[in-house]
CSV table of C-alpha atoms and ligand atoms in Angstrom, one decimal:
chain,number,residue,atom,x,y,z
A,29,MET,CA,162.5,138.5,164.6
A,30,GLU,CA,162.6,136.0,161.8
A,31,LYS,CA,159.3,135.7,159.6
A,32,ASN,CA,159.2,131.8,159.3
A,33,MET,CA,160.8,131.7,163.1
A,34,ARG,CA,159.7,128.4,164.7
A,35,HIS,CA,159.8,126.8,168.5
A,36,MET,CA,159.8,123.3,170.0
A,37,MET,CA,157.6,123.5,172.4
A,38,ASN,CA,156.1,119.9,171.7
A,39,PRO,CA,156.8,117.2,169.5
A,40,LEU,CA,153.6,117.2,168.3
A,41,ASP,CA,154.4,121.1,166.9
A,42,PHE,CA,156.0,119.0,164.2
A,43,SER,CA,154.5,117.1,161.7
A,44,VAL,CA,155.3,113.3,161.2
A,45,GLU,CA,156.7,114.1,157.7
A,46,GLU,CA,158.7,117.2,159.3
A,47,LEU,CA,159.8,114.7,162.4
A,48,GLU,CA,161.1,112.1,159.6
A,49,ALA,CA,163.0,115.0,158.1
A,50,LEU,CA,164.8,115.5,161.2
A,51,PHE,CA,165.5,112.2,162.2
A,52,ASP,CA,167.0,111.4,158.5
A,53,VAL,CA,169.3,114.5,159.3
A,54,ALA,CA,169.8,113.0,163.1
A,55,ASN,CA,171.2,109.5,160.8
A,56,ASP,CA,173.6,112.0,158.6
A,57,ILE,CA,175.1,113.6,161.5
A,58,GLU,CA,175.9,109.8,162.8
A,59,LYS,CA,177.2,108.9,159.8
A,60,ASN,CA,179.1,112.1,158.9
A,61,SER,CA,179.7,113.8,161.7
A,62,ALA,CA,182.7,115.7,160.7
A,63,ALA,CA,180.8,117.3,157.5
A,64,TYR,CA,178.5,119.1,160.1
A,65,SER,CA,181.6,120.8,162.3
A,66,HIS,CA,181.5,124.0,161.1
A,67,LYS,CA,177.4,124.6,160.1
A,68,CYS,CA,177.0,126.7,163.1
A,69,ASP,CA,180.1,128.9,163.6
A,70,GLY,CA,179.4,132.5,164.5
A,71,LYS,CA,175.9,131.2,166.2
A,72,ILE,CA,175.4,131.0,169.7
A,73,LEU,CA,173.0,128.9,171.8
A,74,ALA,CA,172.1,129.9,175.3
A,75,THR,CA,170.7,127.2,178.2
A,76,CYS,CA,168.6,129.2,180.5
A,77,PHE,CA,167.8,126.2,183.0
A,78,TYR,CA,166.0,127.1,186.0
A,79,GLU,CA,166.4,123.6,187.4
A,80,PRO,CA,168.4,120.4,187.8
A,81,SER,CA,169.8,118.4,184.9
A,82,THR,CA,172.8,116.8,183.3
A,83,ARG,CA,172.0,115.4,180.0
A,84,THR,CA,169.8,117.4,178.8
A,85,ARG,CA,171.5,121.1,178.9
A,86,LEU,CA,175.1,119.3,178.4
A,87,SER,CA,173.4,117.4,175.0
A,88,PHE,CA,172.2,120.6,174.1
A,89,GLU,CA,175.8,122.7,175.0
A,90,THR,CA,177.8,119.7,173.2
A,91,ALA,CA,175.4,119.7,170.0
A,92,MET,CA,176.3,123.2,169.6
A,93,LEU,CA,179.8,123.3,169.9
A,94,ARG,CA,179.6,120.0,167.7
A,95,LEU,CA,178.1,122.3,165.2
A,96,GLY,CA,180.9,124.7,165.4
A,97,GLY,CA,179.3,127.2,167.7
A,98,GLN,CA,179.1,128.8,171.2
A,99,THR,CA,177.0,128.4,174.1
A,100,LEU,CA,176.4,130.5,177.4
A,101,GLY,CA,173.7,130.3,179.9
A,102,PHE,CA,172.9,129.2,183.4
A,103,ALA,CA,172.6,126.2,185.2
A,104,ASP,CA,170.1,126.8,188.2
A,105,ALA,CA,168.0,129.6,189.0
A,106,GLY,CA,169.6,131.0,192.2
A,107,SER,CA,172.5,132.2,189.8
A,108,SER,CA,170.2,134.1,187.0
A,109,SER,CA,168.3,137.0,187.9
A,110,ALA,CA,165.5,135.0,188.5
A,111,ALA,CA,166.5,134.9,192.1
A,112,LYS,CA,165.9,139.0,192.1
A,113,GLY,CA,162.4,138.5,190.5
A,114,GLU,CA,163.2,138.7,187.1
A,115,SER,CA,160.1,137.1,184.8
A,116,VAL,CA,161.0,134.4,181.8
A,117,ALA,CA,159.8,137.0,179.9
A,118,ASP,CA,162.5,140.0,180.4
A,119,THR,CA,165.0,137.3,181.2
A,120,ILE,CA,164.1,136.0,177.3
A,121,ARG,CA,163.9,139.6,175.9
A,122,VAL,CA,167.7,140.4,177.8
A,123,ILE,CA,168.8,136.3,175.8
A,124,SER,CA,167.7,137.4,172.4
A,125,CYS,CA,170.1,140.5,172.4
A,126,PHE,CA,172.8,137.9,173.1
A,127,ALA,CA,171.7,134.4,171.4
A,128,ASP,CA,171.1,132.8,168.3
A,129,ILE,CA,168.9,129.9,169.8
A,130,CYS,CA,167.5,129.2,173.7
A,131,ALA,CA,167.1,125.9,175.3
A,132,MET,CA,165.3,126.4,178.1
A,133,ARG,CA,164.0,124.3,181.3
A,134,HIS,CA,161.7,125.4,184.0
A,135,PRO,CA,159.7,123.6,187.2
A,136,LYS,CA,156.7,125.7,185.9
A,137,GLU,CA,154.3,124.2,183.7
A,138,GLY,CA,154.3,126.5,180.5
A,139,ALA,CA,157.4,129.0,181.4
A,140,PRO,CA,159.0,128.0,178.1
A,141,MET,CA,155.7,129.2,175.8
A,142,VAL,CA,156.1,132.1,177.8
A,143,ALA,CA,159.2,132.6,176.8
A,144,ALA,CA,158.4,131.7,173.2
A,145,SER,CA,155.7,134.2,172.8
A,146,LYS,CA,157.8,137.0,173.9
A,147,SER,CA,161.5,135.6,172.1
A,148,LEU,CA,162.9,137.2,169.0
A,149,ILE,CA,164.9,133.8,168.7
A,150,PRO,CA,163.8,130.1,168.5
A,151,VAL,CA,162.8,128.8,172.1
A,152,ILE,CA,163.2,125.1,172.9
A,153,ASN,CA,161.3,123.7,175.8
A,154,ALA,CA,164.0,121.5,177.4
A,155,GLY,CA,161.4,120.1,179.8
A,156,ASP,CA,158.6,122.0,181.5
A,157,GLY,CA,157.3,120.8,185.1
A,158,GLY,CA,155.1,117.4,185.2
A,159,HIS,CA,154.3,118.4,181.3
A,160,GLN,CA,156.5,118.4,178.3
A,161,HIS,CA,159.6,117.0,177.6
A,162,PRO,CA,160.0,116.9,173.8
A,163,THR,CA,163.5,116.8,173.2
A,164,GLN,CA,163.9,113.4,175.5
A,165,THR,CA,160.8,112.4,173.2
A,166,LEU,CA,162.7,113.3,170.1
A,167,THR,CA,165.6,111.3,171.3
A,168,ASP,CA,163.2,108.3,172.5
A,169,LEU,CA,162.0,108.2,168.7
A,170,LEU,CA,164.9,108.4,167.3
A,171,THR,CA,165.9,105.9,169.4
A,172,ILE,CA,163.0,103.5,168.7
A,173,ARG,CA,163.2,104.4,164.8
A,174,SER,CA,167.0,103.4,164.4
A,175,LEU,CA,166.9,100.3,166.5
A,176,HIS,CA,163.5,98.7,165.3
A,177,GLY,CA,164.1,100.4,161.7
A,178,LYS,CA,160.3,102.3,161.8
A,179,LEU,CA,158.3,104.0,164.3
A,180,SER,CA,155.6,101.6,163.8
A,181,ASP,CA,154.1,98.2,165.0
A,182,PHE,CA,155.6,97.3,168.4
A,183,THR,CA,154.7,96.7,171.8
A,184,ILE,CA,156.0,99.0,174.2
A,185,GLY,CA,155.8,98.5,178.1
A,186,LEU,CA,156.2,101.6,180.0
A,187,CYS,CA,157.0,101.2,183.7
A,188,GLY,CA,157.3,103.0,187.1
A,189,ASP,CA,156.4,106.6,187.3
A,190,LEU,CA,153.7,106.9,185.2
A,191,LYS,CA,151.9,109.6,186.8
A,192,PHE,CA,154.5,112.3,187.5
A,193,GLY,CA,157.4,111.2,184.5
A,194,ARG,CA,156.7,114.0,181.6
A,195,THR,CA,158.9,112.2,179.6
A,196,VAL,CA,156.3,109.2,179.2
A,197,HIS,CA,153.3,111.4,179.0
A,198,SER,CA,155.5,113.2,176.0
A,199,LEU,CA,156.3,110.2,174.6
A,200,ILE,CA,152.7,108.2,174.7
A,201,ASN,CA,151.4,111.5,172.9
A,202,ALA,CA,154.0,111.2,170.1
A,203,LEU,CA,153.5,107.8,169.2
A,204,THR,CA,149.6,107.7,169.1
A,205,ARG,CA,150.6,109.5,165.4
A,206,TYR,CA,152.1,105.9,164.2
A,207,SER,CA,150.5,102.8,163.4
A,208,GLY,CA,150.3,99.1,165.1
A,209,ILE,CA,152.0,100.2,168.6
A,210,HIS,CA,150.7,98.9,171.6
A,211,PHE,CA,150.6,100.2,175.0
A,212,ILE,CA,151.3,98.3,177.9
A,213,PHE,CA,151.6,100.5,181.4
A,214,ILE,CA,153.0,99.0,183.9
A,215,SER,CA,152.8,101.0,187.3
A,216,PRO,CA,151.9,100.5,190.9
A,217,ASN,CA,147.9,102.0,191.5
A,218,GLU,CA,149.3,105.4,193.3
A,219,LEU,CA,151.6,105.9,189.9
A,220,ARG,CA,149.1,105.1,187.3
A,221,VAL,CA,149.2,106.7,183.5
A,222,PRO,CA,147.0,110.0,184.1
A,223,ASP,CA,143.0,109.7,183.5
A,224,TYR,CA,143.4,112.0,180.2
A,225,ILE,CA,145.7,110.0,178.7
A,226,THR,CA,143.5,106.7,178.6
A,227,GLU,CA,140.7,108.7,177.6
A,228,MET,CA,142.9,110.5,174.7
A,229,LEU,CA,144.2,106.7,173.6
A,230,ASP,CA,140.2,105.5,173.8
A,231,SER,CA,139.0,108.2,172.0
A,232,LYS,CA,141.7,107.2,169.2
A,233,GLY,CA,141.4,103.6,169.4
A,234,ILE,CA,144.3,102.6,170.4
A,235,THR,CA,144.9,99.6,172.3
A,236,TYR,CA,146.5,99.8,176.1
A,237,GLU,CA,146.9,97.3,179.2
A,238,GLU,CA,147.5,98.4,182.8
A,239,VAL,CA,149.1,95.9,184.7
A,240,ILE,CA,150.9,95.8,188.1
A,241,LYS,CA,153.4,93.2,187.6
A,242,LEU,CA,156.5,93.9,185.3
A,243,GLU,CA,156.9,90.0,184.9
A,244,ASP,CA,153.4,89.2,183.8
A,245,VAL,CA,154.4,90.9,180.7
A,246,MET,CA,157.9,90.9,179.5
A,247,PRO,CA,158.0,88.2,177.3
A,248,ARG,CA,155.8,90.1,174.9
A,249,LEU,CA,157.8,93.5,174.8
A,250,ASP,CA,159.5,94.7,172.2
A,251,PHE,CA,161.0,97.9,173.7
A,252,LEU,CA,160.8,98.6,177.9
A,253,TYR,CA,161.0,102.0,179.0
A,254,MET,CA,161.7,102.3,182.5
A,255,THR,CA,161.1,105.2,184.5
A,256,ARG,CA,162.4,106.7,188.1
A,257,VAL,CA,159.7,107.7,190.6
A,258,GLN,CA,160.1,111.5,190.6
A,259,LYS,CA,161.2,112.2,194.2
A,260,GLU,CA,161.0,116.2,193.3
A,261,ARG,CA,157.1,115.8,192.6
A,262,PHE,CA,155.9,113.8,195.5
A,263,PHE,CA,153.7,115.7,198.0
A,264,ASN,CA,155.4,113.5,200.9
A,265,GLU,CA,158.5,111.4,201.7
A,266,GLU,CA,156.9,108.7,203.3
A,267,ASP,CA,155.0,108.0,199.8
A,268,TYR,CA,158.6,108.2,197.7
A,269,ILE,CA,160.0,105.8,199.8
A,270,ARG,CA,157.2,103.3,199.8
A,271,LEU,CA,157.4,103.4,196.1
A,272,LYS,CA,160.6,104.1,194.8
A,273,ASP,CA,162.0,100.8,194.6
A,274,PHE,CA,158.5,99.2,193.3
A,275,TYR,CA,160.6,97.9,190.5
A,276,ILE,CA,164.1,96.8,190.2
A,277,LEU,CA,165.2,95.2,186.3
A,278,ASP,CA,167.6,92.5,187.3
A,279,LYS,CA,169.0,89.6,185.1
A,280,GLU,CA,166.2,87.5,186.4
A,281,LYS,CA,163.3,89.5,184.6
A,282,MET,CA,165.5,90.1,182.0
A,283,ALA,CA,165.8,86.2,181.1
A,284,HIS,CA,161.9,86.5,180.2
A,285,ALA,CA,162.3,89.0,177.6
A,286,LYS,CA,162.6,88.6,174.1
A,287,GLU,CA,166.3,88.5,172.5
A,288,LYS,CA,165.3,91.3,170.5
A,289,MET,CA,163.5,93.6,173.2
A,290,TYR,CA,165.5,96.6,173.8
A,291,ILE,CA,165.6,99.0,177.4
A,292,LEU,CA,165.4,102.4,177.1
A,293,HIS,CA,165.5,104.6,179.9
A,294,PRO,CA,166.0,108.7,179.8
A,295,LEU,CA,168.1,108.7,183.0
A,296,PRO,CA,168.7,109.9,185.3
A,297,ARG,CA,168.8,106.2,186.6
A,298,VAL,CA,168.3,105.9,190.8
A,299,ASN,CA,167.3,101.9,191.7
A,300,GLU,CA,165.4,101.1,188.5
A,301,ILE,CA,167.6,99.5,187.0
A,302,SER,CA,170.3,97.1,187.8
A,303,VAL,CA,174.0,97.8,186.9
A,304,GLU,CA,174.5,94.4,186.2
A,305,ILE,CA,172.2,94.8,183.0
A,306,ASP,CA,174.2,97.7,181.7
A,307,ASN,CA,176.3,95.0,179.3
A,308,ASP,CA,173.3,93.3,178.2
A,309,PRO,CA,173.2,94.0,174.4
A,310,ARG,CA,169.2,95.0,174.9
A,311,ALA,CA,170.2,97.8,177.3
A,312,ALA,CA,169.8,100.6,175.0
A,313,TYR,CA,169.9,103.8,177.2
A,314,PHE,CA,173.3,104.9,176.9
A,315,ARG,CA,172.9,104.7,173.5
A,316,GLN,CA,169.9,107.1,173.4
A,317,VAL,CA,172.1,109.7,175.0
A,318,GLN,CA,174.0,109.8,172.2
A,319,TYR,CA,171.1,110.0,169.7
A,320,GLY,CA,169.9,112.6,171.8
A,321,LEU,CA,173.1,114.8,170.8
A,322,TYR,CA,172.4,113.7,167.3
A,323,VAL,CA,168.6,114.6,167.3
A,324,ARG,CA,169.4,118.1,169.2
A,325,MET,CA,171.9,119.3,166.5
A,326,ALA,CA,169.5,118.3,163.7
A,327,LEU,CA,167.0,120.1,165.9
A,328,ILE,CA,169.1,123.2,166.3
A,329,LEU,CA,170.1,123.6,162.1
A,330,THR,CA,166.2,123.0,161.5
A,331,LEU,CA,165.4,125.7,163.9
A,332,LEU,CA,168.0,128.0,162.3
A,333,ASN,CA,167.1,126.8,158.8
A,334,MET,CA,170.0,125.6,157.9
A,335,THR,CA,169.3,121.9,157.2
A,336,ASP,CA,169.1,121.8,153.1
A,337,ALA,CA,172.6,122.7,151.9
A,338,HIS,CA,174.5,120.1,154.2
A,339,MET,CA,171.7,117.1,153.3
A,340,ASN,CA,172.4,118.3,149.7
A,341,GLU,CA,176.3,118.0,150.4
A,342,GLY,CA,175.2,114.7,152.2
A,343,LEU,CA,173.6,113.4,149.2
A,344,LEU,CA,176.1,114.9,146.9
A,345,ARG,CA,178.6,113.6,148.8
A,346,GLU,CA,177.0,109.5,148.4
A,347,PHE,CA,177.2,110.1,144.5
B,550,LIG,N1,166.5,112.5,180.6
B,550,LIG,C1,166.9,113.7,181.2
B,550,LIG,O1,166.2,115.0,181.2
B,550,LIG,O2,168.0,114.0,181.9
B,550,LIG,P1,168.5,115.5,182.7
B,550,LIG,O3,167.1,115.7,183.8
B,550,LIG,O4,170.0,115.0,183.4
B,550,LIG,O5,168.5,116.3,181.3
């Protein structure tokens, strides 16, 4: 185990300055990707996914492949020895014998943290239950910084399932460290943002509003963060069916938005954004996926302590 080994469990694990450095590396990768293509030669990333995923798992695997490394792992718990009763603690000790870094998604909140406490290699939380999804948050922050030029002074509307959406909870937490951000929470009463979040915002003196109608606030938004209703976290089907199509963003609603209001979505999308919006220049959700790749490449390099040489090379190249 390396003396200074770090994990990524929560976006707040990194200071604002460390995140700036991470995003600088990500933006450098965006511009100079060829310069990074052998940075992780000989390194192996393990992806241990106990819950379904398309973007996060494939984004991590692509990130390591584009850095010149290799990947191994499993995409569902049923094909791992978890099906025979193996604990996460034992699994990570085993993975530590095979790989240099591990990205783990688990339906149980805190499972990646348990893994990190027993691991001999850096562990990245790739989503744990309804708790945290730090690399989605890093993706969201990098996207906002790249589109807006800074991580301060904007109004963001978060719309949809604000109760179960871990990406929303994670993003709100991360944004509280920046100045001049006003939150507008748009949800049906049943899917309101949890009280612990509004209490945290109150305690920090951060301004927010809670509304039900998206149309009412549309003209004031700089970013609109849409989310799907999380079917897998509902206790009964009836409630899910009643709420799943509560918000559908379409051309009519977009007509009331600012010319420079960007639409974000962690994806997967179900019905909450009409496909007729996809070609609107303000639809930034597929660009967001691309930023997710750059930020995961930067995170792998950072946790493997391999960033400096490349950034220096990047700076030298500019001279
Ligand atoms: N945004 C996100 O976490 O997508 P996946 O569930 O497909 O990984």
